[in-house]
Short mmCIF file of C-alpha atoms and ligand atoms in Angstrom, two decimals:
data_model
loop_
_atom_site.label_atom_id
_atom_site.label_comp_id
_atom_site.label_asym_id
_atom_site.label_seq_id
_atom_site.Cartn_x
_atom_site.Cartn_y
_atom_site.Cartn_z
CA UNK A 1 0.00 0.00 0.00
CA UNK A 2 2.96 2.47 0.78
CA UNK A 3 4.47 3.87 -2.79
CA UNK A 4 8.12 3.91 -3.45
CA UNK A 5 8.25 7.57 -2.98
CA UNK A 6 7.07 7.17 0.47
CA UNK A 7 9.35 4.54 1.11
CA UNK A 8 12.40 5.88 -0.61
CA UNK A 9 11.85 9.38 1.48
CA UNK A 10 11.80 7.29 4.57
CA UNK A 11 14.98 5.43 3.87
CA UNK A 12 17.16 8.87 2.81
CA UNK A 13 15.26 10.49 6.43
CA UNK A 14 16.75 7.24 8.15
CA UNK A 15 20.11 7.10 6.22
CA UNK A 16 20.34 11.34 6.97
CA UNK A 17 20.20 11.69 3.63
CA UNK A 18 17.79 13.90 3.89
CA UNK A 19 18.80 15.76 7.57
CA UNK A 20 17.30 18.72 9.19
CA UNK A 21 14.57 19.27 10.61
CA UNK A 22 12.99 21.58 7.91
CA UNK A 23 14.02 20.00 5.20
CA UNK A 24 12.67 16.35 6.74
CA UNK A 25 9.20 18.07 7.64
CA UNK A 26 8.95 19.37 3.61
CA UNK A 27 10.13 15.62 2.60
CA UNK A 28 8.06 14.00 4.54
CA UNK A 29 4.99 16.27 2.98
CA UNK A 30 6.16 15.69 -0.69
CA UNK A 31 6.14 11.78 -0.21
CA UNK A 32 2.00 12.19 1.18
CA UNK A 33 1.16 13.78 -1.52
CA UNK A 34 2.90 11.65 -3.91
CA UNK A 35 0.92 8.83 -1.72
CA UNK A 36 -2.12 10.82 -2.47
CA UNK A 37 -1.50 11.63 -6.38
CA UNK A 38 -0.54 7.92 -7.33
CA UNK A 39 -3.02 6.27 -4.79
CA UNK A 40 -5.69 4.01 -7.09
CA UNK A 41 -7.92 3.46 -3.89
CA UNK A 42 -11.63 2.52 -4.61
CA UNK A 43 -12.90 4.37 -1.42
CA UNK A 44 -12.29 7.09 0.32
CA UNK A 45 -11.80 5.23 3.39
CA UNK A 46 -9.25 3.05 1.50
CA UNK A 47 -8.13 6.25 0.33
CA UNK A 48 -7.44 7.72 4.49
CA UNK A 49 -6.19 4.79 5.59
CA UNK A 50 -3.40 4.23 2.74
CA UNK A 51 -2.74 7.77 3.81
CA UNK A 52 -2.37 7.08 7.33
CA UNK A 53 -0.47 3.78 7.18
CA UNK A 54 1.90 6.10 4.47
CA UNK A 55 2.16 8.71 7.42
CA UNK A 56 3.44 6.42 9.94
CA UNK A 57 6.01 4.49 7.48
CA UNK A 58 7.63 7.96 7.44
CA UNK A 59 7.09 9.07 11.68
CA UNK A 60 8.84 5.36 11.91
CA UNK A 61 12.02 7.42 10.76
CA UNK A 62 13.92 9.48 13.45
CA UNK A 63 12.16 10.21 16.63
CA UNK A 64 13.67 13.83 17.71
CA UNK A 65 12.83 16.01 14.97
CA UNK A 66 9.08 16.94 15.71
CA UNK A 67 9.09 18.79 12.12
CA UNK A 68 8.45 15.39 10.72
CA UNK A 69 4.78 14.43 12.88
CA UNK A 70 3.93 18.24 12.61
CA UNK A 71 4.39 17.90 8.96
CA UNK A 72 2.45 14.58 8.53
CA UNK A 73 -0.02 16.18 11.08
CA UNK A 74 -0.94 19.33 9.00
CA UNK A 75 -1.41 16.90 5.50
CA UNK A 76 -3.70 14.97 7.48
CA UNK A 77 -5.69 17.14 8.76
CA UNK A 78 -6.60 18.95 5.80
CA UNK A 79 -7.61 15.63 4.02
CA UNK A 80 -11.42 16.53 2.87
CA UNK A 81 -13.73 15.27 0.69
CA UNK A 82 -16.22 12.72 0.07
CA UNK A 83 -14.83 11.25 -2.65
CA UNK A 84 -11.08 9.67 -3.42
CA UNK A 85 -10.25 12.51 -6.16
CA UNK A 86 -11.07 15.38 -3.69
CA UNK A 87 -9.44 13.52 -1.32
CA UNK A 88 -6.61 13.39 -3.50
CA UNK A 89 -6.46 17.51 -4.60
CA UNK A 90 -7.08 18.16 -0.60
CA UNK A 91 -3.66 16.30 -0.44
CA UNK A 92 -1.99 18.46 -2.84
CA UNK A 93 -3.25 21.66 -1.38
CA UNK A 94 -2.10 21.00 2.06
CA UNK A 95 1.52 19.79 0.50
CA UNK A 96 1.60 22.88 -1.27
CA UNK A 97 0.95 25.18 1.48
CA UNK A 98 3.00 23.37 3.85
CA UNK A 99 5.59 24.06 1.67
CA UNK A 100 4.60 27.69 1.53
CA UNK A 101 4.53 27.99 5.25
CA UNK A 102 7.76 26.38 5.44
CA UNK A 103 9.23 28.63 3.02
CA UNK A 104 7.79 31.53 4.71
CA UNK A 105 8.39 30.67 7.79
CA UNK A 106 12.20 30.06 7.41
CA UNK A 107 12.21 33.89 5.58
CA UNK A 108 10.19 35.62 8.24
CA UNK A 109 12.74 34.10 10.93
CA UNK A 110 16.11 34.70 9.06
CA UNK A 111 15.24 38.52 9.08
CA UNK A 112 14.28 38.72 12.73
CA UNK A 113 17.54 36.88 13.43
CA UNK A 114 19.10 38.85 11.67
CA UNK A 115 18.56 42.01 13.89
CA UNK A 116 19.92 40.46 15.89
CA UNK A 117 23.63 40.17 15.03
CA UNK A 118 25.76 43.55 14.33
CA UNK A 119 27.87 44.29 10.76
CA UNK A 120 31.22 42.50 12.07
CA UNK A 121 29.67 39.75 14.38
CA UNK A 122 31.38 36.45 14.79
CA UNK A 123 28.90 33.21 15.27
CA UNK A 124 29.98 29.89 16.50
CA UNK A 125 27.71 27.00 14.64
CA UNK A 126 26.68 23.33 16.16
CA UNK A 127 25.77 21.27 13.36
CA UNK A 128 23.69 22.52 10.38
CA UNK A 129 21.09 24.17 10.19
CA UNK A 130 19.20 26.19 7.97
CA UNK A 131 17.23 28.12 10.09
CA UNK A 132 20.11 28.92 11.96
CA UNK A 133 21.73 30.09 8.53
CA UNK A 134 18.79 31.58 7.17
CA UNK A 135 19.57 34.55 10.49
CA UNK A 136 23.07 34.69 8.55
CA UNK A 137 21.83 35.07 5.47
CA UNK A 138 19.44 38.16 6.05
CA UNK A 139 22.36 40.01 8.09
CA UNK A 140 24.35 39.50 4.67
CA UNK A 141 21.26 40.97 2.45
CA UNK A 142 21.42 43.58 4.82
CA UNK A 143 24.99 44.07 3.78
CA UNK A 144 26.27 42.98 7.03
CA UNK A 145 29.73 41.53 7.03
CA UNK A 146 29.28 38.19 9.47
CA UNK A 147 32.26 35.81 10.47
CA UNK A 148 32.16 32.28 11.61
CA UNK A 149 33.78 30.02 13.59
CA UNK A 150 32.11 26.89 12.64
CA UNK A 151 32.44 23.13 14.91
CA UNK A 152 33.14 19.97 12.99
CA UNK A 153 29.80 18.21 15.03
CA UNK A 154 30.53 14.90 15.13
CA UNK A 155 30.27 11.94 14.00
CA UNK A 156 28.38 13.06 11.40
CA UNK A 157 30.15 16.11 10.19
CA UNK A 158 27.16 18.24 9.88
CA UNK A 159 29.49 20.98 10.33
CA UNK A 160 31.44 20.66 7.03
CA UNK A 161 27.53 21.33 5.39
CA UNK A 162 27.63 24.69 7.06
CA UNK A 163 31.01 25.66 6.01
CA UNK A 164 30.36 24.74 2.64
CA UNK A 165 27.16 27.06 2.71
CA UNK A 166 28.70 30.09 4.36
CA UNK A 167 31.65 29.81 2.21
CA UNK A 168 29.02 29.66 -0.88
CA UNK A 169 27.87 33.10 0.12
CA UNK A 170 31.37 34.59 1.17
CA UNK A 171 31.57 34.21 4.80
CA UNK A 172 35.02 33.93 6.31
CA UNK A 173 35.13 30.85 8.10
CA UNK A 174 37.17 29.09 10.35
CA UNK A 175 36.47 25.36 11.16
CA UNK A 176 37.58 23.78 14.84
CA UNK A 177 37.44 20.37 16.20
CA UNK A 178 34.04 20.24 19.11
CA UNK A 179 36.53 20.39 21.35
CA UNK A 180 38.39 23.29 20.62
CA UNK A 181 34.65 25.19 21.10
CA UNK A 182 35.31 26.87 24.53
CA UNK A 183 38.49 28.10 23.72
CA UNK A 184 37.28 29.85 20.93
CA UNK A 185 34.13 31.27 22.24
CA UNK A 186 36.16 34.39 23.43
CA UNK A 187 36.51 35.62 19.84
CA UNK A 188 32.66 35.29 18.72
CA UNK A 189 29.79 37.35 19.45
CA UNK A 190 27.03 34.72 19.22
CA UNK A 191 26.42 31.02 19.63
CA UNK A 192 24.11 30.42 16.70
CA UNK A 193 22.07 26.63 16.33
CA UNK A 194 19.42 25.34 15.32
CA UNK A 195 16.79 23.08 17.02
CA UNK A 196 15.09 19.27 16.01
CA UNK A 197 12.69 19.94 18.59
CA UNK A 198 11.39 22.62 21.24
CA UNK A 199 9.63 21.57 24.94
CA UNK A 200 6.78 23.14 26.52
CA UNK A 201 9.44 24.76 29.32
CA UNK A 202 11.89 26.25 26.68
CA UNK A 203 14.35 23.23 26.68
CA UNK A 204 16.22 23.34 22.95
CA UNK A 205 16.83 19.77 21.68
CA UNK A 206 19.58 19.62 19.01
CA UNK A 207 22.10 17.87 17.92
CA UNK A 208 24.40 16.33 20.85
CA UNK A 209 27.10 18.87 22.17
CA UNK A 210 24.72 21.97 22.30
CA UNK A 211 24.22 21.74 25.68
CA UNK A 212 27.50 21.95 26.33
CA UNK A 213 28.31 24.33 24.11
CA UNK A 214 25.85 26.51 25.97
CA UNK A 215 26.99 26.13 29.17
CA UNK A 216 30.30 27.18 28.45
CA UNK A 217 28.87 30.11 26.76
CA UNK A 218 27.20 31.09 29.47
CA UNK A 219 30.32 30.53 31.53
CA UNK A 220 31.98 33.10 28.74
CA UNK A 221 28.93 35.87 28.51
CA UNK A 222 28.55 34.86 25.30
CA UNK A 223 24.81 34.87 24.15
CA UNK A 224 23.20 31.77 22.69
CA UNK A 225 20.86 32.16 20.10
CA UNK A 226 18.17 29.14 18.90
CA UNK A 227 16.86 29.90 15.49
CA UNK A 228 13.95 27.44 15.19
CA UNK A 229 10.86 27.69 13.01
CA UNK A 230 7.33 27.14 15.09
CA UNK A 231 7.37 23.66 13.22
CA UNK A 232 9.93 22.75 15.84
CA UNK A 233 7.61 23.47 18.94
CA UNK A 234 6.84 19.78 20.29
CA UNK A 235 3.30 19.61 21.21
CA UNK A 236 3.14 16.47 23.31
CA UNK A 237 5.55 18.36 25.88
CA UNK A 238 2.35 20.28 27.12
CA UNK A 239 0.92 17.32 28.53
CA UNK A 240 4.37 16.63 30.16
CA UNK A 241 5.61 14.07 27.61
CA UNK A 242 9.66 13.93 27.07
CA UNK A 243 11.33 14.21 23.76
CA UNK A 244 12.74 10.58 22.88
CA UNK A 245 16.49 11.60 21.82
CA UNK A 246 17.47 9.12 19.15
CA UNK A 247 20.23 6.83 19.34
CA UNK A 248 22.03 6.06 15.85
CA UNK A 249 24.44 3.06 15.10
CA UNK A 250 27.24 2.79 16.65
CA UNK A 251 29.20 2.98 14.01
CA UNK A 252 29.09 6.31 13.29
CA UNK A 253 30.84 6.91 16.33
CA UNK A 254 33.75 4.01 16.04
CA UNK A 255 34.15 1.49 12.54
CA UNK A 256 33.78 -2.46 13.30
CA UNK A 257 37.21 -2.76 13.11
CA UNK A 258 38.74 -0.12 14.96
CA UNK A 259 36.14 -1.11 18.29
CA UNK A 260 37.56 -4.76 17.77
CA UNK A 261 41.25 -3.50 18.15
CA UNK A 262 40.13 -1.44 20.95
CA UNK A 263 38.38 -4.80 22.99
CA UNK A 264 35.00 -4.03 21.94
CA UNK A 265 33.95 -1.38 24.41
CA UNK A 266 30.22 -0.77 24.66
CA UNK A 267 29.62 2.35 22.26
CA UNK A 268 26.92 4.78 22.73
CA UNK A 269 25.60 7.24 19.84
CA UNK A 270 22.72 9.80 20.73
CA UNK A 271 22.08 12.15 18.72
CA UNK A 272 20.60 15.08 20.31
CA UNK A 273 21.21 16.33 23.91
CA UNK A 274 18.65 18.39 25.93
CA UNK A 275 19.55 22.64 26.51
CA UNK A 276 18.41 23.86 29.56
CA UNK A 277 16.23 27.18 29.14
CA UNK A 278 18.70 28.94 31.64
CA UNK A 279 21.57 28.37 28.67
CA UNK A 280 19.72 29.98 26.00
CA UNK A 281 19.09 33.30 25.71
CA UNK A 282 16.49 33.69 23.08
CA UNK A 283 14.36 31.58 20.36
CA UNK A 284 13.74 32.79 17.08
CA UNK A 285 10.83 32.10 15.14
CA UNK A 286 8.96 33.51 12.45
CA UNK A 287 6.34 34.91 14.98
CA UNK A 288 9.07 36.71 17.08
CA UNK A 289 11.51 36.15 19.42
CA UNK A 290 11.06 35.05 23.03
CA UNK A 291 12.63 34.27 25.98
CA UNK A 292 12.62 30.20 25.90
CA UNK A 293 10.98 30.28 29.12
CA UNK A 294 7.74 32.05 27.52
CA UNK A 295 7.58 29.79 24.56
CA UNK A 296 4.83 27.86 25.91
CA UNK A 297 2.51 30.70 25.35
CA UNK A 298 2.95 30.77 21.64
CA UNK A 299 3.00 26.57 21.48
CA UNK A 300 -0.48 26.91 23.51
CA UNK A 301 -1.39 29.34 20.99
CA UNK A 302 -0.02 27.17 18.15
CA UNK A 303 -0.32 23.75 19.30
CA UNK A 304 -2.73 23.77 21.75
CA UNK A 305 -4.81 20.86 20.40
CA UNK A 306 -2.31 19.28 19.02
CA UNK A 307 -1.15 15.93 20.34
CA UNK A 308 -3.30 14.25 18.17
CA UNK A 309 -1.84 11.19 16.01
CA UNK A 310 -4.19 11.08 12.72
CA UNK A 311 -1.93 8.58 11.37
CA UNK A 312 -2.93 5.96 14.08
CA UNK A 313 -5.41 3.42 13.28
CA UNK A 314 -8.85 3.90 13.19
P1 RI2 B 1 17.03 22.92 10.36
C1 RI2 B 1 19.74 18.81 12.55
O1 RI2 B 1 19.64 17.46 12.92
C2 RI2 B 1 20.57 19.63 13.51
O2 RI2 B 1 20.47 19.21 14.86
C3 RI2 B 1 20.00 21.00 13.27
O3 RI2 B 1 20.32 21.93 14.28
C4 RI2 B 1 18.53 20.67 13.20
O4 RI2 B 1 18.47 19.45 12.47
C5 RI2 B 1 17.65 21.70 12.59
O5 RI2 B 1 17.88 21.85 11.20
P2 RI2 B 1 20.08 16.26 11.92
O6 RI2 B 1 18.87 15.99 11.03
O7 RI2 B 1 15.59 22.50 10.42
O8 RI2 B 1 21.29 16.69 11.16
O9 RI2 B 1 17.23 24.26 10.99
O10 RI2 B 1 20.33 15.09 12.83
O11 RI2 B 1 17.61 22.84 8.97
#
């Protein structure tokens, strides 16, 4: 019942070849409505439930990122019709503004990041992020000159993504090791990340080594900054839920052979680590930017009703 496209996007979200939140979230909604447009269901209830059962292949993915059930959330939702082929254009309509939103949303939030850092600043980067980047890029097209001192992340080397990028639109960068981070926070004016995912109390999920990247900023005076479309607010957190951090293969973090020379010590790969709100100093979004411990008014606001799971079984 699930098409290729569905289960092709799944395997690249698994595999990280498609990484980041946003970019999972607008993934995730082009493989529904591929469901949708190549669906031959005789029903419209055959027609919802191929749907769902499509919707839950892709959640099955990576746990952290809430971009991905918000995503599959909003497509069904909007599902309406009483018959499969209004079904099917309902589909394609939500897609399509999901992908507007998204679009939007990332725009809205690069240019109120972007007030945000001064013609000169120096960021630190954890990982990639295109939210995060999107702040960079409005300072830029303000004519801002911005400098960056960007962390390898590992295991994955998410950080080489964001060099390439900032490099792409002439940003003097400097690449470190994660380890070399505190040392080098006295010559930047900003931490700069992104988030997978956003709690109810203002804690910033994202990729492991954030939090303690924050804490030493905060040790150095040095102002952390989440950049982190709405998408990423996690609804279930209102009804005191925790954000499941995802644990990847283990070897990512050491090959087969070089644990076996090492005497096979247990390995341990999360992927995301947990910010406190008192590291962080403020969360930008496309509605504004707040505090992270006043967040929960606009995920109330946003998300209120929203720890629904349409893709579960009727
Ligand atoms: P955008 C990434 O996770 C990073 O943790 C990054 O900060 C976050 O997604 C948000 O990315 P991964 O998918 O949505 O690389 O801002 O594990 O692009």
């Amino acid at each position: 019942m699930v098409n290729e496209d569905v289960r092709t996007t799944a395997e690249d979200i698994a595999e990280m070849e498609i990484r980041g939140a946003a970019t999972i979230a607008r993934a995730a909604a082009d493989a529904l409505e591929s469901q949708a447009e190549a669906s031959d269901a005789e029903s419209p209830a055959a027609f919802r439930a191929e749907m769902r059962e499509a919707a839950r292949h892709l959640r099955d993915t990576r746990p952290t990122a809430v971009s991905l059930p918000n995503a599959l959330r909003y497509v069904l939702r909007n599902l309406e019709g009483e018959t499969v082929r209004a079904l099917r254009a309902s589909a394609t309509e939500a897609a399509e503004s999901f992908r507007d939103q998204l679009e939007r949303a990332q725009d809205d939030l690069g240019e109120i990041g972007a007030n945000r850092l001064r013609d000169g600043d120096v960021v630190m980067t954890h990982c990639h992020s295109t939210d995060a980047l999107a702040c960079v890029k409005a300072a830029l097209d303000d004519g801002k000159h911005i400098e960056a001192v960007v962390k390898e992340t590992r295991p994955r080397k998410q950080g080489h993504i964001t060099a390439e990028q900032l490099r792409e639109w002439g940003v003097p960068v400097t690449m470190i090791v994660d380890n070399a981070g505190r040392r080098y926070l006295d010559e930047v004016d900003h931490v700069l990340v992104g988030a997978d995912s956003i709690a109810a109390d203002g804690s910033v999920i994202n990729k492991v080594g954030t939090s303690m990247l924050a804490v030493s900023a905060r040790e150095r005076g040095v102002p952390v900054m989440v950049a982190a479309q709405t998408l990423k607010l996690h609804p279930d957190t209102l009804t005191g839920h925790t954000v499941e951090i995802e644990m990847r293969d283990e070897t990512e973090v050491l090959a087969d052979d070089d644990r076996k020379r090492l005497g096979n010590p247990d390995v341990e790969n999360p992927a995301f680590d947990v910010t406190p709100p008192r590291y962080v100093d403020a969360i930008v979004t496309e509605r504004g930017q707040f505090p992270p411990e006043s967040i929960v008014t606009l995920m109330r606001e946003l998300y209120g009703d929203g720890t629904t799971e349409p893709w579960t079984e009727e």
